[in-house]
PDB file of C-alpha atoms in Angstrom:
ATOM      1  CA  MET A  52      -9.647  26.034  -8.697  1.00 50.00           C
ATOM      2  CA  SER A  53      -8.437  26.787 -12.807  1.00 60.00           C
ATOM      3  CA  THR A  54      -5.366  24.094 -12.135  1.00 93.00           C
ATOM      4  CA  PHE A  55      -8.297  21.949 -10.799  1.00 96.00           C
ATOM      5  CA  ARG A  56     -10.307  21.074 -13.941  1.00 95.00           C
ATOM      6  CA  ASP A  57      -6.917  20.742 -16.098  1.00 96.00           C
ATOM      7  CA  LEU A  58      -6.223  18.386 -14.528  1.00 96.00           C
ATOM      8  CA  LEU A  59      -9.408  16.663 -15.033  1.00 96.00           C
ATOM      9  CA  ALA A  60      -9.352  16.916 -18.229  1.00 96.00           C
ATOM     10  CA  GLU A  61      -5.838  15.793 -18.647  1.00 95.00           C
ATOM     11  CA  GLY A  62      -6.031  12.442 -16.488  1.00 96.00           C
ATOM     12  CA  GLU A  63     -10.210  11.788 -18.448  1.00 96.00           C
ATOM     13  CA  ALA A  64      -7.640  12.422 -21.617  1.00 95.00           C
ATOM     14  CA  VAL A  65      -5.265   9.688 -21.127  1.00 93.00           C
ATOM     15  CA  PRO A  66      -5.144   6.844 -22.840  1.00 91.00           C
ATOM     16  CA  THR A  67      -5.802   3.507 -20.887  1.00 89.00           C
ATOM     17  CA  GLU A  68      -4.982   0.583 -23.624  1.00 83.00           C
ATOM     18  CA  GLY A  69      -2.201  -1.445 -21.884  1.00 75.00           C
ATOM     19  CA  TRP A  70      -0.883  -1.991 -19.535  1.00 73.00           C
ATOM     20  CA  ASP A  71       1.799   0.540 -19.636  1.00 78.00           C
ATOM     21  CA  PHE A  72       2.393   2.677 -16.515  1.00 84.00           C
ATOM     22  CA  SER A  73       4.960   4.572 -17.945  1.00 88.00           C
ATOM     23  CA  TRP A  74       2.577   7.663 -18.107  1.00 92.00           C
ATOM     24  CA  PHE A  75       2.413   8.116 -14.591  1.00 95.00           C
ATOM     25  CA  THR A  76       6.559   8.981 -14.017  1.00 94.00           C
ATOM     26  CA  GLY A  77       6.680  12.001 -11.829  1.00 94.00           C
ATOM     27  CA  ARG A  78       3.777  11.934 -10.561  1.00 96.00           C
ATOM     28  CA  ALA A  79       2.786   8.745  -8.532  1.00 97.00           C
ATOM     29  CA  THR A  80       4.897   6.194  -8.019  1.00 97.00           C
ATOM     30  CA  GLU A  81       4.711   2.315  -5.975  1.00 96.00           C
ATOM     31  CA  GLN A  82       6.645  -0.007  -4.194  1.00 97.00           C
ATOM     32  CA  ARG A  83       7.559  -2.611  -6.379  1.00 96.00           C
ATOM     33  CA  PRO A  84       7.216  -6.246  -4.698  1.00 98.00           C
ATOM     34  CA  SER A  85      11.039  -7.906  -3.685  1.00 98.00           C
ATOM     35  CA  TRP A  86      10.310 -10.660  -5.501  1.00 98.00           C
ATOM     36  CA  GLY A  87      11.144  -8.605  -8.718  1.00 98.00           C
ATOM     37  CA  TYR A  88       7.910 -10.944 -10.956  1.00 98.00           C
ATOM     38  CA  ALA A  89       9.492  -9.835 -14.866  1.00 97.00           C
ATOM     39  CA  ARG A  90      13.007 -11.857 -13.849  1.00 98.00           C
ATOM     40  CA  LEU A  91      10.897 -14.994 -12.079  1.00 98.00           C
ATOM     41  CA  LEU A  92       9.370 -14.791 -15.663  1.00 98.00           C
ATOM     42  CA  ALA A  93      13.306 -14.629 -17.136  1.00 98.00           C
ATOM     43  CA  ASP A  94      14.108 -17.372 -15.220  1.00 98.00           C
ATOM     44  CA  ARG A  95      10.561 -19.491 -15.782  1.00 98.00           C
ATOM     45  CA  ALA A  96      10.801 -19.323 -19.721  1.00 98.00           C
ATOM     46  CA  ALA A  97      13.756 -19.798 -19.913  1.00 98.00           C
ATOM     47  CA  ARG A  98      13.284 -22.944 -19.545  1.00 97.00           C
ATOM     48  CA  SER A  99       9.786 -23.437 -21.231  1.00 98.00           C
ATOM     49  CA  GLU A 100       8.680 -24.939 -24.409  1.00 98.00           C
ATOM     50  CA  ALA A 101       5.492 -23.777 -24.566  1.00 98.00           C
ATOM     51  CA  LEU A 102       4.171 -20.756 -22.841  1.00 98.00           C
ATOM     52  CA  LEU A 103       1.006 -19.049 -22.246  1.00 99.00           C
ATOM     53  CA  ASP A 104       0.576 -15.916 -20.094  1.00 98.00           C
ATOM     54  CA  VAL A 105      -2.820 -15.847 -19.503  1.00 98.00           C
ATOM     55  CA  GLN A 106      -4.957 -11.699 -19.097  1.00 97.00           C
ATOM     56  CA  THR A 107      -1.942 -10.123 -20.675  1.00 97.00           C
ATOM     57  CA  GLY A 108      -2.953  -7.529 -21.238  1.00 94.00           C
ATOM     58  CA  GLY A 109      -0.968  -5.020 -23.558  1.00 95.00           C
ATOM     59  CA  GLY A 110       1.409  -8.453 -23.886  1.00 97.00           C
ATOM     60  CA  GLU A 111       4.154  -5.590 -22.230  1.00 95.00           C
ATOM     61  CA  VAL A 112       5.421  -7.594 -19.235  1.00 96.00           C
ATOM     62  CA  LEU A 113       5.759 -11.636 -21.125  1.00 98.00           C
ATOM     63  CA  ALA A 114       7.844  -9.365 -24.108  1.00 98.00           C
ATOM     64  CA  THR A 115      10.963  -8.953 -21.333  1.00 97.00           C
ATOM     65  CA  VAL A 116      11.048 -11.694 -21.195  1.00 98.00           C
ATOM     66  CA  PRO A 117      14.955 -12.403 -23.117  1.00 97.00           C
ATOM     67  CA  LEU A 118      14.160 -15.849 -23.828  1.00 97.00           C
ATOM     68  CA  ALA A 119      11.366 -16.702 -25.257  1.00 97.00           C
ATOM     69  CA  PRO A 120      10.521 -20.944 -25.986  1.00 98.00           C
ATOM     70  CA  PRO A 121       9.097 -21.871 -28.830  1.00 98.00           C
ATOM     71  CA  VAL A 122       6.133 -21.885 -28.714  1.00 98.00           C
ATOM     72  CA  VAL A 123       4.154 -18.728 -27.090  1.00 98.00           C
ATOM     73  CA  ALA A 124       0.046 -17.534 -26.382  1.00 98.00           C
ATOM     74  CA  ALA A 125      -1.711 -15.169 -24.659  1.00 98.00           C
ATOM     75  CA  THR A 126      -4.970 -14.618 -23.510  1.00 98.00           C
ATOM     76  CA  GLU A 127      -6.700 -10.953 -23.491  1.00 97.00           C
ATOM     77  CA  SER A 128     -10.480  -9.978 -23.271  1.00 96.00           C
ATOM     78  CA  TRP A 129     -10.327  -6.800 -24.253  1.00 92.00           C
ATOM     79  CA  ALA A 130      -9.983  -6.007 -27.659  1.00 93.00           C
ATOM     80  CA  PRO A 131      -8.625  -2.441 -27.345  1.00 92.00           C
ATOM     81  CA  ASN A 132      -5.812  -4.730 -26.145  1.00 94.00           C
ATOM     82  CA  LEU A 133      -5.300  -7.375 -28.800  1.00 96.00           C
ATOM     83  CA  GLU A 134      -3.851  -5.363 -31.291  1.00 95.00           C
ATOM     84  CA  ILE A 135      -0.632  -3.426 -28.823  1.00 95.00           C
ATOM     85  CA  ALA A 136      -0.497  -7.643 -27.464  1.00 97.00           C
ATOM     86  CA  ARG A 137       0.169  -8.951 -30.866  1.00 97.00           C
ATOM     87  CA  ARG A 138       2.247  -5.692 -31.817  1.00 97.00           C
ATOM     88  CA  ASN A 139       4.637  -6.786 -28.604  1.00 97.00           C
ATOM     89  CA  LEU A 140       4.714 -10.096 -28.819  1.00 98.00           C
ATOM     90  CA  GLU A 141       5.459 -10.432 -33.343  1.00 98.00           C
ATOM     91  CA  PRO A 142       9.045 -11.234 -32.316  1.00 97.00           C
ATOM     92  CA  PHE A 143       8.270 -14.513 -30.148  1.00 98.00           C
ATOM     93  CA  GLY A 144       5.916 -15.660 -32.955  1.00 98.00           C
ATOM     94  CA  ALA A 145       2.879 -14.751 -30.396  1.00 98.00           C
ATOM     95  CA  THR A 146      -0.847 -16.513 -31.289  1.00 98.00           C
ATOM     96  CA  VAL A 147      -3.015 -14.203 -29.079  1.00 98.00           C
ATOM     97  CA  VAL A 148      -6.597 -14.516 -28.731  1.00 98.00           C
ATOM     98  CA  ARG A 149      -8.256 -13.106 -26.995  1.00 98.00           C
ATOM     99  CA  ALA A 150     -11.295 -14.840 -24.472  1.00 98.00           C
ATOM    100  CA  GLU A 151     -13.099 -13.506 -21.718  1.00 97.00           C
ATOM    101  CA  ASP A 152     -11.692 -13.423 -18.229  1.00 96.00           C
ATOM    102  CA  THR A 153     -14.257 -15.695 -16.754  1.00 95.00           C
ATOM    103  CA  ALA A 154     -14.317 -18.576 -20.339  1.00 96.00           C
ATOM    104  CA  ASP A 155     -12.755 -21.985 -20.727  1.00 98.00           C
ATOM    105  CA  LEU A 156      -8.852 -21.643 -21.969  1.00 98.00           C
ATOM    106  CA  PRO A 157      -8.922 -21.946 -26.047  1.00 98.00           C
ATOM    107  CA  PHE A 158      -6.590 -25.041 -25.879  1.00 98.00           C
ATOM    108  CA  PRO A 159      -6.455 -27.818 -25.788  1.00 98.00           C
ATOM    109  CA  ASP A 160      -5.317 -30.587 -23.072  1.00 98.00           C
ATOM    110  CA  GLY A 161      -1.829 -30.623 -21.790  1.00 98.00           C
ATOM    111  CA  ARG A 162      -0.266 -27.823 -24.084  1.00 98.00           C
ATOM    112  CA  PHE A 163       1.569 -25.731 -21.954  1.00 98.00           C
ATOM    113  CA  ASP A 164       4.027 -26.460 -19.340  1.00 98.00           C
ATOM    114  CA  LEU A 165       4.365 -22.143 -18.559  1.00 98.00           C
ATOM    115  CA  VAL A 166       0.749 -21.271 -17.533  1.00 98.00           C
ATOM    116  CA  VAL A 167       1.555 -17.134 -16.023  1.00 98.00           C
ATOM    117  CA  SER A 168      -0.752 -13.748 -14.974  1.00 98.00           C
ATOM    118  CA  ARG A 169       0.371 -11.130 -13.267  1.00 97.00           C
ATOM    119  CA  HIS A 170      -2.338  -9.225 -11.779  1.00 95.00           C
ATOM    120  CA  PRO A 171      -5.323 -11.732 -13.882  1.00 96.00           C
ATOM    121  CA  VAL A 172      -9.106  -9.908 -13.626  1.00 92.00           C
ATOM    122  CA  VAL A 173     -10.349 -13.691 -12.419  1.00 95.00           C
ATOM    123  CA  THR A 174      -8.010 -16.795 -12.040  1.00 97.00           C
ATOM    124  CA  ARG A 175      -9.175 -20.098 -13.010  1.00 97.00           C
ATOM    125  CA  TRP A 176      -7.530 -23.170 -11.595  1.00 98.00           C
ATOM    126  CA  ASP A 177      -9.961 -25.548 -13.666  1.00 98.00           C
ATOM    127  CA  GLU A 178      -8.973 -24.673 -16.198  1.00 98.00           C
ATOM    128  CA  VAL A 179      -4.767 -23.540 -15.577  1.00 98.00           C
ATOM    129  CA  ARG A 180      -4.804 -26.766 -14.831  1.00 98.00           C
ATOM    130  CA  ARG A 181      -6.312 -29.074 -17.426  1.00 98.00           C
ATOM    131  CA  VAL A 182      -4.162 -26.307 -20.321  1.00 98.00           C
ATOM    132  CA  LEU A 183      -1.258 -27.577 -17.825  1.00 98.00           C
ATOM    133  CA  ARG A 184       1.153 -31.086 -18.650  1.00 98.00           C
ATOM    134  CA  PRO A 185       2.032 -32.612 -16.161  1.00 98.00           C
ATOM    135  CA  GLY A 186       4.807 -31.426 -13.873  1.00 98.00           C
ATOM    136  CA  GLY A 187       4.031 -27.990 -14.966  1.00 98.00           C
ATOM    137  CA  THR A 188       4.003 -24.830 -12.942  1.00 98.00           C
ATOM    138  CA  TYR A 189       1.466 -21.531 -13.197  1.00 98.00           C
ATOM    139  CA  LEU A 190       3.609 -18.259 -11.651  1.00 98.00           C
ATOM    140  CA  SER A 191       0.894 -15.266 -10.789  1.00 98.00           C
ATOM    141  CA  GLN A 192       1.874 -11.942  -9.503  1.00 98.00           C
ATOM    142  CA  GLN A 193      -2.498 -11.379  -8.359  1.00 97.00           C
ATOM    143  CA  VAL A 194      -3.913  -7.946  -6.371  1.00 95.00           C
ATOM    144  CA  GLY A 195      -4.554  -9.036  -3.071  1.00 94.00           C
ATOM    145  CA  ALA A 196      -7.300  -8.412  -0.561  1.00 91.00           C
ATOM    146  CA  GLY A 197      -8.126  -3.922   0.154  1.00 92.00           C
ATOM    147  CA  SER A 198      -5.565  -2.838  -2.424  1.00 95.00           C
ATOM    148  CA  VAL A 199      -5.407   0.323  -2.694  1.00 96.00           C
ATOM    149  CA  ARG A 200      -8.406   1.450  -0.147  1.00 95.00           C
ATOM    150  CA  GLU A 201      -7.257   4.198   1.300  1.00 97.00           C
ATOM    151  CA  LEU A 202      -8.109   5.626  -2.091  1.00 97.00           C
ATOM    152  CA  THR A 203     -11.742   3.373  -2.360  1.00 96.00           C
ATOM    153  CA  ASP A 204     -12.333   4.835   1.084  1.00 96.00           C
ATOM    154  CA  TYR A 205     -11.645   8.320   0.868  1.00 97.00           C
ATOM    155  CA  LEU A 206     -13.613   8.381  -2.594  1.00 97.00           C
ATOM    156  CA  MET A 207     -16.696   5.870  -2.152  1.00 96.00           C
ATOM    157  CA  GLY A 208     -16.776   6.272   1.739  1.00 93.00           C
ATOM    158  CA  PRO A 209     -14.850   3.284   3.878  1.00 88.00           C
ATOM    159  CA  ARG A 210     -15.695  -0.380   1.919  1.00 78.00           C
ATOM    160  CA  PRO A 211     -16.314  -3.845   4.382  1.00 76.00           C
ATOM    161  CA  LEU A 212     -14.178  -5.972   2.614  1.00 67.00           C
ATOM    162  CA  ALA A 213     -15.877  -7.957  -0.073  1.00 61.00           C
ATOM    163  CA  THR A 214     -16.747 -11.247  -0.759  1.00 56.00           C
ATOM    164  CA  HIS A 215     -15.018 -13.235  -3.076  1.00 57.00           C
ATOM    165  CA  THR A 216     -16.074 -15.693  -5.671  1.00 56.00           C
ATOM    166  CA  PRO A 217     -18.316 -18.546  -5.249  1.00 58.00           C
ATOM    167  CA  GLU A 218     -16.982 -20.640  -7.906  1.00 79.00           C
ATOM    168  CA  PRO A 219     -15.442 -23.287  -6.662  1.00 84.00           C
ATOM    169  CA  PHE A 220     -12.275 -23.403  -8.596  1.00 91.00           C
ATOM    170  CA  THR A 221     -11.874 -18.876  -8.926  1.00 92.00           C
ATOM    171  CA  THR A 222     -10.475 -16.645  -7.588  1.00 91.00           C
ATOM    172  CA  THR A 223     -11.465 -12.894  -8.563  1.00 89.00           C
ATOM    173  CA  ALA A 224      -8.663  -9.415  -8.149  1.00 88.00           C
ATOM    174  CA  GLY A 225      -8.580  -8.872  -4.493  1.00 87.00           C
ATOM    175  CA  SER A 226      -8.404 -12.063  -3.496  1.00 91.00           C
ATOM    176  CA  SER A 227      -6.253 -13.141  -0.595  1.00 93.00           C
ATOM    177  CA  GLY A 228      -4.009 -15.326  -1.086  1.00 95.00           C
ATOM    178  CA  VAL A 229      -4.877 -17.947   1.086  1.00 94.00           C
ATOM    179  CA  GLU A 230      -8.452 -18.439  -0.518  1.00 94.00           C
ATOM    180  CA  ALA A 231      -6.079 -18.393  -4.228  1.00 95.00           C
ATOM    181  CA  THR A 232      -4.522 -21.670  -2.533  1.00 96.00           C
ATOM    182  CA  ALA A 233      -7.065 -22.724  -0.520  1.00 95.00           C
ATOM    183  CA  ARG A 234      -8.709 -22.824  -4.794  1.00 95.00           C
ATOM    184  CA  ALA A 235      -5.970 -23.776  -6.638  1.00 97.00           C
ATOM    185  CA  GLU A 236      -5.228 -26.903  -4.211  1.00 97.00           C
ATOM    186  CA  ALA A 237      -9.240 -27.773  -4.215  1.00 96.00           C
ATOM    187  CA  ALA A 238      -8.337 -28.273  -8.069  1.00 97.00           C
ATOM    188  CA  GLY A 239      -5.623 -30.684  -7.987  1.00 98.00           C
ATOM    189  CA  LEU A 240      -2.094 -28.212  -8.198  1.00 98.00           C
ATOM    190  CA  GLU A 241      -0.130 -27.898  -5.572  1.00 98.00           C
ATOM    191  CA  VAL A 242       1.236 -25.006  -4.615  1.00 98.00           C
ATOM    192  CA  VAL A 243       5.027 -24.780  -4.933  1.00 98.00           C
ATOM    193  CA  ASP A 244       5.121 -20.757  -3.414  1.00 98.00           C
ATOM    194  CA  LEU A 245       3.496 -17.777  -1.704  1.00 98.00           C
ATOM    195  CA  ARG A 246       4.173 -14.751  -0.950  1.00 98.00           C
ATOM    196  CA  GLN A 247       2.756 -11.113   0.350  1.00 97.00           C
ATOM    197  CA  GLU A 248       3.507  -7.733   0.436  1.00 98.00           C
ATOM    198  CA  ALA A 249       1.927  -4.450   0.712  1.00 97.00           C
ATOM    199  CA  LEU A 250       3.351  -1.616  -1.161  1.00 98.00           C
ATOM    200  CA  ARG A 251       3.654   2.162  -0.881  1.00 98.00           C
ATOM    201  CA  MET A 252       1.614   3.877  -2.958  1.00 98.00           C
ATOM    202  CA  GLU A 253       1.930   8.180  -3.549  1.00 98.00           C
ATOM    203  CA  PHE A 254      -0.526  10.576  -6.132  1.00 98.00           C
ATOM    204  CA  HIS A 255       1.240  13.526  -6.316  1.00 97.00           C
ATOM    205  CA  ASP A 256      -1.390  14.528  -8.624  1.00 96.00           C
ATOM    206  CA  ILE A 257      -5.544  14.668  -8.989  1.00 97.00           C
ATOM    207  CA  ALA A 258      -4.222  13.837 -13.449  1.00 97.00           C
ATOM    208  CA  ALA A 259      -2.570  10.576 -11.573  1.00 97.00           C
ATOM    209  CA  VAL A 260      -5.449  10.329  -9.311  1.00 98.00           C
ATOM    210  CA  VAL A 261      -8.348  10.076 -11.631  1.00 98.00           C
ATOM    211  CA  HIS A 262      -5.715   8.375 -14.642  1.00 97.00           C
ATOM    212  CA  PHE A 263      -5.464   5.707 -12.165  1.00 96.00           C
ATOM    213  CA  LEU A 264      -9.108   5.239 -11.826  1.00 97.00           C
ATOM    214  CA  ARG A 265     -10.020   5.126 -15.398  1.00 96.00           C
ATOM    215  CA  LYS A 266      -7.145   2.069 -15.658  1.00 91.00           C
ATOM    216  CA  VAL A 267      -7.347   0.491 -13.127  1.00 90.00           C
ATOM    217  CA  ILE A 268     -11.171   0.283 -12.902  1.00 89.00           C
ATOM    218  CA  TRP A 269     -11.555  -2.435  -9.607  1.00 87.00           C
ATOM    219  CA  ILE A 270     -10.962   0.792  -7.770  1.00 92.00           C
ATOM    220  CA  VAL A 271     -13.592   2.685  -7.962  1.00 95.00           C
ATOM    221  CA  PRO A 272     -16.441   0.447  -9.959  1.00 93.00           C
ATOM    222  CA  GLY A 273     -18.268   3.038 -12.221  1.00 95.00           C
ATOM    223  CA  PHE A 274     -15.731   5.863 -11.368  1.00 97.00           C
ATOM    224  CA  SER A 275     -16.918   9.107 -13.552  1.00 97.00           C
ATOM    225  CA  VAL A 276     -15.149  12.532 -12.805  1.00 97.00           C
ATOM    226  CA  ASP A 277     -18.905  13.410 -13.790  1.00 97.00           C
ATOM    227  CA  ALA A 278     -20.416  11.570 -10.840  1.00 97.00           C
ATOM    228  CA  TYR A 279     -17.071  11.854  -8.072  1.00 98.00           C
ATOM    229  CA  ARG A 280     -16.426  15.712  -8.663  1.00 97.00           C
ATOM    230  CA  GLU A 281     -17.218  17.450  -5.844  1.00 97.00           C
ATOM    231  CA  ARG A 282     -14.891  13.986  -3.606  1.00 97.00           C
ATOM    232  CA  LEU A 283     -11.826  14.609  -6.159  1.00 98.00           C
ATOM    233  CA  ALA A 284     -11.745  18.750  -5.071  1.00 97.00           C
ATOM    234  CA  GLU A 285     -11.666  17.754  -1.825  1.00 97.00           C
ATOM    235  CA  LEU A 286      -8.932  14.760  -2.321  1.00 98.00           C
ATOM    236  CA  TYR A 287      -7.358  18.441  -5.131  1.00 97.00           C
ATOM    237  CA  GLY A 288      -7.513  20.179  -2.021  1.00 97.00           C
ATOM    238  CA  PHE A 289      -6.264  17.737   0.425  1.00 96.00           C
ATOM    239  CA  MET A 290      -2.584  17.306  -1.567  1.00 97.00           C
ATOM    240  CA  GLU A 291      -2.647  21.029  -2.504  1.00 95.00           C
ATOM    241  CA  ARG A 292      -2.340  21.199   1.495  1.00 97.00           C
ATOM    242  CA  HIS A 293      -0.655  17.669   3.173  1.00 97.00           C
ATOM    243  CA  GLY A 294       0.992  16.444  -0.264  1.00 97.00           C
ATOM    244  CA  PRO A 295       1.269  13.739  -1.507  1.00 98.00           C
ATOM    245  CA  PHE A 296      -1.494  10.941  -1.010  1.00 98.00           C
ATOM    246  CA  VAL A 297      -0.300   7.688   0.146  1.00 98.00           C
ATOM    247  CA  ALA A 298      -2.583   4.068  -0.068  1.00 98.00           C
ATOM    248  CA  TYR A 299      -0.985   0.890   0.371  1.00 98.00           C
ATOM    249  CA  SER A 300      -1.811  -2.182  -3.065  1.00 97.00           C
ATOM    250  CA  GLN A 301      -2.173  -5.909  -1.846  1.00 97.00           C
ATOM    251  CA  ARG A 302       1.183  -8.037  -4.242  1.00 97.00           C
ATOM    252  CA  TYR A 303       0.509 -11.397  -3.397  1.00 98.00           C
ATOM    253  CA  LEU A 304       2.729 -13.866  -6.013  1.00 98.00           C
ATOM    254  CA  ILE A 305       2.022 -17.507  -5.914  1.00 98.00           C
ATOM    255  CA  GLU A 306       3.378 -20.322  -7.507  1.00 98.00           C
ATOM    256  CA  ALA A 307       1.694 -23.501  -8.555  1.00 98.00           C
ATOM    257  CA  ARG A 308       2.705 -27.604  -9.748  1.00 98.00           C
ATOM    258  CA  LYS A 309       0.217 -30.094 -11.543  1.00 98.00           C
ATOM    259  CA  GLY A 310       1.724 -33.109 -10.307  1.00 95.00           C
TER     260      GLY A 310
END
């Protein structure tokens, strides 16, 4: 079991700041959505005048845009990510501000013609509409209901799908595209595109599982190695006998406009 202990220690030691998944190369894989969020983002950004990236993480995705608009702003709730995002988005002259995921956006009405967000924890549809200009667009790739539930169920036991969002104009990570559409429309936005896909994931060692669960905290809420050591040992044995652990991430793309 020394290898098991070493892998646990390795998975615990990897920093979780930012939204960079390059450490997983060779250790875990995830099929990419067919729509190509980064490509769509680059296309919309090139035609924009003022862009806001909500819950930007470390700004890694927005930083890939070849041509940024004259005005770029981003919000992020987790303090360790703020300086990373400021460094990554400095070439755009971006304003990066701290804002809690559920809070009002700290910008005036009608400030942006493009608002984007990749894998937001919370979407405040009323606030998205407020900061958009008339005719402006919201583009977002979101985590769908039941994402990676195979891993959740293995560690925690079978779980019912959560019931989401008591607020009338809010959705959370793990909602469905249908729910997001309803909340967007209730907030006064027109949904012009909705696509959904299930994407194969493979975890090749237990260190990858540990780091993933530390980084993507909603898959197993309250995860720690100490709390789940016994189940992790069983999963390690399963992977040694049968190869990679397979799960499926759920993703949807939603694009909405303000009339």
